[in-house]
Amino acid sequence: MATRFTVGRLCPGISRRLLRPQTAELRVIPVRVKVDMARAAVAADKADTPPVPSADRPDVPAEIPEVKSRFDIRHDYGEQVRQFPIVSLNFDDALEAYKSKTTGEILRALLVFKLCSFDIIVRNNNQLMKLTRRILGKRLFKSCMKGTFYGHFVAGEDQESIKPIIKRMEKFGVGSILDYSVEEDLSRDEAVSAEMDSCISSAEPEQSAQPYLCVPSAEIHSDKYKAHEEFGDRREDVVSARTYFYEDEHKCDENLKIFLNCIKAAGYSSTDGFAAIKLTALGRPQLLLQLSDVLSTTRQFFEALTSAEKKLPWVKRKLTKEVFQNRLEELGVPMSRDESGWWFTWMDQDASGDVDLLEWNQMLKPNHSLRKLFVVPNIETGELEPAMSSITEEEEQQMKNMLQRMNVLAEAAKLQGVRLMVDAEQTYFQPAIARLTVEMMRKFNQERPVIFNTYQCYLKDAYNNLYADMDLARKEGWHFGCKLVRGAYMEQERKRAEAVGYEDPINPDYEATNRMYHKCLDHMLTRIDKYGDINVMVASHNEDTVKHAVQRMRELNISPADQTVYFGQLLGMCDQVSFPLGQAGYPVFKYVPYGPVEEVLPYLSRRAQENSAILKGAYKERMLLWTELKRRLSHLELVHNPDKVKQ
């Protein structure tokens, strides 16, 4: 945990001038001075301090005005001078964006983006790829794919073949988030059958009489946490997220090995990499549904008890003992004042006289006896009893297996020096995924952030969930790691909510999602500025969001060199943002998929659809690619070798 110092800003007059946000039209030249493992950079603010040309590069300032950041003191960098890297926030520098690419790679990108702009190709891309394979044969098809979609969006077939691409990206300031992107090509009927079989317990659901579940029935939508055949194929209406279907425990063990190899590849090929995993690959999804139901019901009970504070978001509400006892009586919970007083005292861990959501959530405490994974006080007996009682011995073992797999991956990531990102999934799985990820963070993020949770900002509760988890980390003293995304399941979630009959969890429109993203990001940056023990990845292809993040970092005096704020984009997309930022010294990472050609076809199909949606509304990346190609033609630089480019 970072040590906190209460230190005012040094040289406030200079700081205000140097940290003045750039306008979109401001054009500056990146200046790179390697510091701290060659990942940090420093630069002068051209708008306020006239550059002094150097002898060998007259366009680059030779001297940089000094200003101290309080970040230097808080993170024990002594008197080392830190400056903010300068980068054009127009993101229109074609030379900086593509000097890491050969001319052949630029031509391939232009071809791929052009193909992605044709609806008929995108709609039928999976069938077209299969037809092409039958016509060309395996060998020619493989060559064709490497010259088009596979070569553009996938790094290689195995951890050895991807190393040159990863090393080249690192040279140009961009790190890697490795993901083994092999997916099973199941038919819809096969996917639905697998989902229904794995999401229904063999134990008959019990009608729980536990008084802690006494929430008005109108507020409970238990059908949300049940499998529905209509939505059994979780791939439908999803183009930017991979889907796993449960077969058996042996398949989960195979997925574990794949993730372990991914972690090893990240440690082997990169100095500061990430690996991404999905919890639905590691266990039976029915267990995630059950746990999500328990967690959701417990929170709804808290909301019902604190309904008098409706003006406050539920994450900021508190219960006093008197209010707690009165509300239990109003809700008809059969409990004496002595019993409710005992329960309240049990939850009031800091003896403050009130209970907030963080203390309330401690009702569900993990227990290594898997059949009692989460326990709650039974107000009739006064004993702690399992919240998930309707599971068989086999399901108990399956839950134990899933937790053991998670622990093995976290241990491996910590040992390899790799950060592990747990991807977000559908809202009916997400409460359990988020809670189990927080438990891993509790254990493995004591010294540094190893585990990163993912928050989807198209959800109405995104800010509240993020706020609660950050507060928990702060109170318990561990590092909080977060990937902030807009979300991948919007259309599917809306349809399911309407069909099943629960409240739509998605923000009403794209503008509301943008506001939520920036609200969450601003809160995190403010906390980073105040405490410094939080790490966030701004995972976005939206240029306005990236620009906003960079400007807020400058305003809050958060140095990119401190490596607390990262930026992330997909391989083959948004290079005009990734590489200029990375070369200027900001921590930038590409989501790097890899795997055998034929086994990543489902992934490539989704990438084609995603690019089509983007290119219908914006042609900027294609235009920048043409700009760089024409520049090379005019300068006779068609034979461009990125490995010989000096940094």
mmCIF file with all atom_site columns, N, CA, C and O in Angstrom, residues 45-66:
data_model
loop_
_atom_site.group_PDB
_atom_site.id
_atom_site.type_symbol
_atom_site.label_atom_id
_atom_site.label_alt_id
_atom_site.label_comp_id
_atom_site.label_asym_id
_atom_site.label_entity_id
_atom_site.label_seq_id
_atom_site.pdbx_PDB_ins_code
_atom_site.Cartn_x
_atom_site.Cartn_y
_atom_site.Cartn_z
_atom_site.occupancy
_atom_site.B_iso_or_equiv
_atom_site.pdbx_formal_charge
_atom_site.auth_seq_id
_atom_site.auth_comp_id
_atom_site.auth_asym_id
_atom_site.auth_atom_id
_atom_site.pdbx_PDB_model_num
ATOM 1  N N  . ASP A 1 45 ? 5.866  22.094 -21.649 1.00 0.00 ? 45 ASP A N  1
ATOM 2  C CA . ASP A 1 45 ? 4.614  22.601 -22.189 1.00 0.00 ? 45 ASP A CA 1
ATOM 3  C C  . ASP A 1 45 ? 4.947  23.694 -23.190 1.00 0.00 ? 45 ASP A C  1
ATOM 4  O O  . ASP A 1 45 ? 5.332  24.802 -22.858 1.00 0.00 ? 45 ASP A O  1
ATOM 5  N N  . LYS A 1 46 ? 4.817  23.378 -24.444 1.00 0.00 ? 46 LYS A N  1
ATOM 6  C CA . LYS A 1 46 ? 5.243  24.281 -25.511 1.00 0.00 ? 46 LYS A CA 1
ATOM 7  C C  . LYS A 1 46 ? 4.485  25.609 -25.481 1.00 0.00 ? 46 LYS A C  1
ATOM 8  O O  . LYS A 1 46 ? 4.993  26.651 -25.885 1.00 0.00 ? 46 LYS A O  1
ATOM 9  N N  . ALA A 1 47 ? 3.246  25.528 -24.976 1.00 0.00 ? 47 ALA A N  1
ATOM 10 C CA . ALA A 1 47 ? 2.427  26.733 -24.992 1.00 0.00 ? 47 ALA A CA 1
ATOM 11 C C  . ALA A 1 47 ? 2.949  27.798 -24.044 1.00 0.00 ? 47 ALA A C  1
ATOM 12 O O  . ALA A 1 47 ? 2.764  28.986 -24.263 1.00 0.00 ? 47 ALA A O  1
ATOM 13 N N  . ASP A 1 48 ? 3.594  27.366 -22.934 1.00 0.00 ? 48 ASP A N  1
ATOM 14 C CA . ASP A 1 48 ? 4.041  28.325 -21.933 1.00 0.00 ? 48 ASP A CA 1
ATOM 15 C C  . ASP A 1 48 ? 5.537  28.591 -21.959 1.00 0.00 ? 48 ASP A C  1
ATOM 16 O O  . ASP A 1 48 ? 5.988  29.629 -21.533 1.00 0.00 ? 48 ASP A O  1
ATOM 17 N N  . THR A 1 49 ? 6.334  27.614 -22.436 1.00 0.00 ? 49 THR A N  1
ATOM 18 C CA . THR A 1 49 ? 7.784  27.768 -22.408 1.00 0.00 ? 49 THR A CA 1
ATOM 19 C C  . THR A 1 49 ? 8.370  27.574 -23.787 1.00 0.00 ? 49 THR A C  1
ATOM 20 O O  . THR A 1 49 ? 8.307  26.481 -24.324 1.00 0.00 ? 49 THR A O  1
ATOM 21 N N  . PRO A 1 50 ? 8.907  28.612 -24.405 1.00 0.00 ? 50 PRO A N  1
ATOM 22 C CA . PRO A 1 50 ? 9.483  28.471 -25.750 1.00 0.00 ? 50 PRO A CA 1
ATOM 23 C C  . PRO A 1 50 ? 10.602 27.444 -25.751 1.00 0.00 ? 50 PRO A C  1
ATOM 24 O O  . PRO A 1 50 ? 11.458 27.446 -24.862 1.00 0.00 ? 50 PRO A O  1
ATOM 25 N N  . PRO A 1 51 ? 10.592 26.515 -26.702 1.00 0.00 ? 51 PRO A N  1
ATOM 26 C CA . PRO A 1 51 ? 11.632 25.491 -26.746 1.00 0.00 ? 51 PRO A CA 1
ATOM 27 C C  . PRO A 1 51 ? 12.981 26.041 -27.176 1.00 0.00 ? 51 PRO A C  1
ATOM 28 O O  . PRO A 1 51 ? 13.063 27.001 -27.931 1.00 0.00 ? 51 PRO A O  1
ATOM 29 N N  . VAL A 1 52 ? 14.020 25.409 -26.675 1.00 0.00 ? 52 VAL A N  1
ATOM 30 C CA . VAL A 1 52 ? 15.378 25.728 -27.104 1.00 0.00 ? 52 VAL A CA 1
ATOM 31 C C  . VAL A 1 52 ? 15.853 24.607 -28.004 1.00 0.00 ? 52 VAL A C  1
ATOM 32 O O  . VAL A 1 52 ? 16.043 23.486 -27.544 1.00 0.00 ? 52 VAL A O  1
ATOM 33 N N  . PRO A 1 53 ? 16.004 24.836 -29.300 1.00 0.00 ? 53 PRO A N  1
ATOM 34 C CA . PRO A 1 53 ? 16.350 23.741 -30.229 1.00 0.00 ? 53 PRO A CA 1
ATOM 35 C C  . PRO A 1 53 ? 17.683 23.105 -29.874 1.00 0.00 ? 53 PRO A C  1
ATOM 36 O O  . PRO A 1 53 ? 18.610 23.763 -29.424 1.00 0.00 ? 53 PRO A O  1
ATOM 37 N N  . SER A 1 54 ? 17.749 21.787 -30.093 1.00 0.00 ? 54 SER A N  1
ATOM 38 C CA . SER A 1 54 ? 19.007 21.082 -29.912 1.00 0.00 ? 54 SER A CA 1
ATOM 39 C C  . SER A 1 54 ? 19.740 21.034 -31.250 1.00 0.00 ? 54 SER A C  1
ATOM 40 O O  . SER A 1 54 ? 19.169 21.301 -32.296 1.00 0.00 ? 54 SER A O  1
ATOM 41 N N  . ALA A 1 55 ? 21.003 20.639 -31.199 1.00 0.00 ? 55 ALA A N  1
ATOM 42 C CA . ALA A 1 55 ? 21.817 20.674 -32.418 1.00 0.00 ? 55 ALA A CA 1
ATOM 43 C C  . ALA A 1 55 ? 21.379 19.624 -33.433 1.00 0.00 ? 55 ALA A C  1
ATOM 44 O O  . ALA A 1 55 ? 21.324 19.874 -34.625 1.00 0.00 ? 55 ALA A O  1
ATOM 45 N N  . ASP A 1 56 ? 21.061 18.406 -32.939 1.00 0.00 ? 56 ASP A N  1
ATOM 46 C CA . ASP A 1 56 ? 20.748 17.334 -33.876 1.00 0.00 ? 56 ASP A CA 1
ATOM 47 C C  . ASP A 1 56 ? 19.279 17.289 -34.273 1.00 0.00 ? 56 ASP A C  1
ATOM 48 O O  . ASP A 1 56 ? 18.938 16.764 -35.317 1.00 0.00 ? 56 ASP A O  1
ATOM 49 N N  . ARG A 1 57 ? 18.404 17.835 -33.411 1.00 0.00 ? 57 ARG A N  1
ATOM 50 C CA . ARG A 1 57 ? 16.984 17.854 -33.756 1.00 0.00 ? 57 ARG A CA 1
ATOM 51 C C  . ARG A 1 57 ? 16.418 19.230 -33.455 1.00 0.00 ? 57 ARG A C  1
ATOM 52 O O  . ARG A 1 57 ? 16.012 19.519 -32.334 1.00 0.00 ? 57 ARG A O  1
ATOM 53 N N  . PRO A 1 58 ? 16.406 20.136 -34.426 1.00 0.00 ? 58 PRO A N  1
ATOM 54 C CA . PRO A 1 58 ? 15.973 21.503 -34.180 1.00 0.00 ? 58 PRO A CA 1
ATOM 55 C C  . PRO A 1 58 ? 14.507 21.626 -33.808 1.00 0.00 ? 58 PRO A C  1
ATOM 56 O O  . PRO A 1 58 ? 14.081 22.676 -33.337 1.00 0.00 ? 58 PRO A O  1
ATOM 57 N N  . ASP A 1 59 ? 13.706 20.550 -34.007 1.00 0.00 ? 59 ASP A N  1
ATOM 58 C CA . ASP A 1 59 ? 12.290 20.630 -33.667 1.00 0.00 ? 59 ASP A CA 1
ATOM 59 C C  . ASP A 1 59 ? 11.992 20.213 -32.236 1.00 0.00 ? 59 ASP A C  1
ATOM 60 O O  . ASP A 1 59 ? 10.858 20.260 -31.783 1.00 0.00 ? 59 ASP A O  1
ATOM 61 N N  . VAL A 1 60 ? 13.009 19.784 -31.493 1.00 0.00 ? 60 VAL A N  1
ATOM 62 C CA . VAL A 1 60 ? 12.805 19.254 -30.154 1.00 0.00 ? 60 VAL A CA 1
ATOM 63 C C  . VAL A 1 60 ? 13.458 20.162 -29.117 1.00 0.00 ? 60 VAL A C  1
ATOM 64 O O  . VAL A 1 60 ? 14.608 20.554 -29.268 1.00 0.00 ? 60 VAL A O  1
ATOM 65 N N  . PRO A 1 61 ? 12.747 20.508 -28.046 1.00 0.00 ? 61 PRO A N  1
ATOM 66 C CA . PRO A 1 61 ? 13.353 21.318 -26.992 1.00 0.00 ? 61 PRO A CA 1
ATOM 67 C C  . PRO A 1 61 ? 14.512 20.589 -26.332 1.00 0.00 ? 61 PRO A C  1
ATOM 68 O O  . PRO A 1 61 ? 14.433 19.398 -26.061 1.00 0.00 ? 61 PRO A O  1
ATOM 69 N N  . ALA A 1 62 ? 15.592 21.324 -26.086 1.00 0.00 ? 62 ALA A N  1
ATOM 70 C CA . ALA A 1 62 ? 16.759 20.721 -25.446 1.00 0.00 ? 62 ALA A CA 1
ATOM 71 C C  . ALA A 1 62 ? 16.694 20.866 -23.939 1.00 0.00 ? 62 ALA A C  1
ATOM 72 O O  . ALA A 1 62 ? 17.254 20.073 -23.206 1.00 0.00 ? 62 ALA A O  1
ATOM 73 N N  . GLU A 1 63 ? 16.005 21.891 -23.444 1.00 0.00 ? 63 GLU A N  1
ATOM 74 C CA . GLU A 1 63 ? 15.915 22.108 -22.015 1.00 0.00 ? 63 GLU A CA 1
ATOM 75 C C  . GLU A 1 63 ? 14.451 22.116 -21.603 1.00 0.00 ? 63 GLU A C  1
ATOM 76 O O  . GLU A 1 63 ? 13.578 22.595 -22.315 1.00 0.00 ? 63 GLU A O  1
ATOM 77 N N  . ILE A 1 64 ? 14.185 21.602 -20.430 1.00 0.00 ? 64 ILE A N  1
ATOM 78 C CA . ILE A 1 64 ? 12.817 21.473 -19.950 1.00 0.00 ? 64 ILE A CA 1
ATOM 79 C C  . ILE A 1 64 ? 12.706 22.192 -18.616 1.00 0.00 ? 64 ILE A C  1
ATOM 80 O O  . ILE A 1 64 ? 13.482 21.944 -17.707 1.00 0.00 ? 64 ILE A O  1
ATOM 81 N N  . PRO A 1 65 ? 11.758 23.109 -18.473 1.00 0.00 ? 65 PRO A N  1
ATOM 82 C CA . PRO A 1 65 ? 11.585 23.782 -17.187 1.00 0.00 ? 65 PRO A CA 1
ATOM 83 C C  . PRO A 1 65 ? 11.214 22.786 -16.108 1.00 0.00 ? 65 PRO A C  1
ATOM 84 O O  . PRO A 1 65 ? 10.465 21.842 -16.357 1.00 0.00 ? 65 PRO A O  1
ATOM 85 N N  . GLU A 1 66 ? 11.718 22.949 -14.911 1.00 0.00 ? 66 GLU A N  1
ATOM 86 C CA . GLU A 1 66 ? 11.498 21.998 -13.843 1.00 0.00 ? 66 GLU A CA 1
ATOM 87 C C  . GLU A 1 66 ? 10.315 22.412 -12.985 1.00 0.00 ? 66 GLU A C  1
ATOM 88 O O  . GLU A 1 66 ? 10.096 23.571 -12.692 1.00 0.00 ? 66 GLU A O  1
#
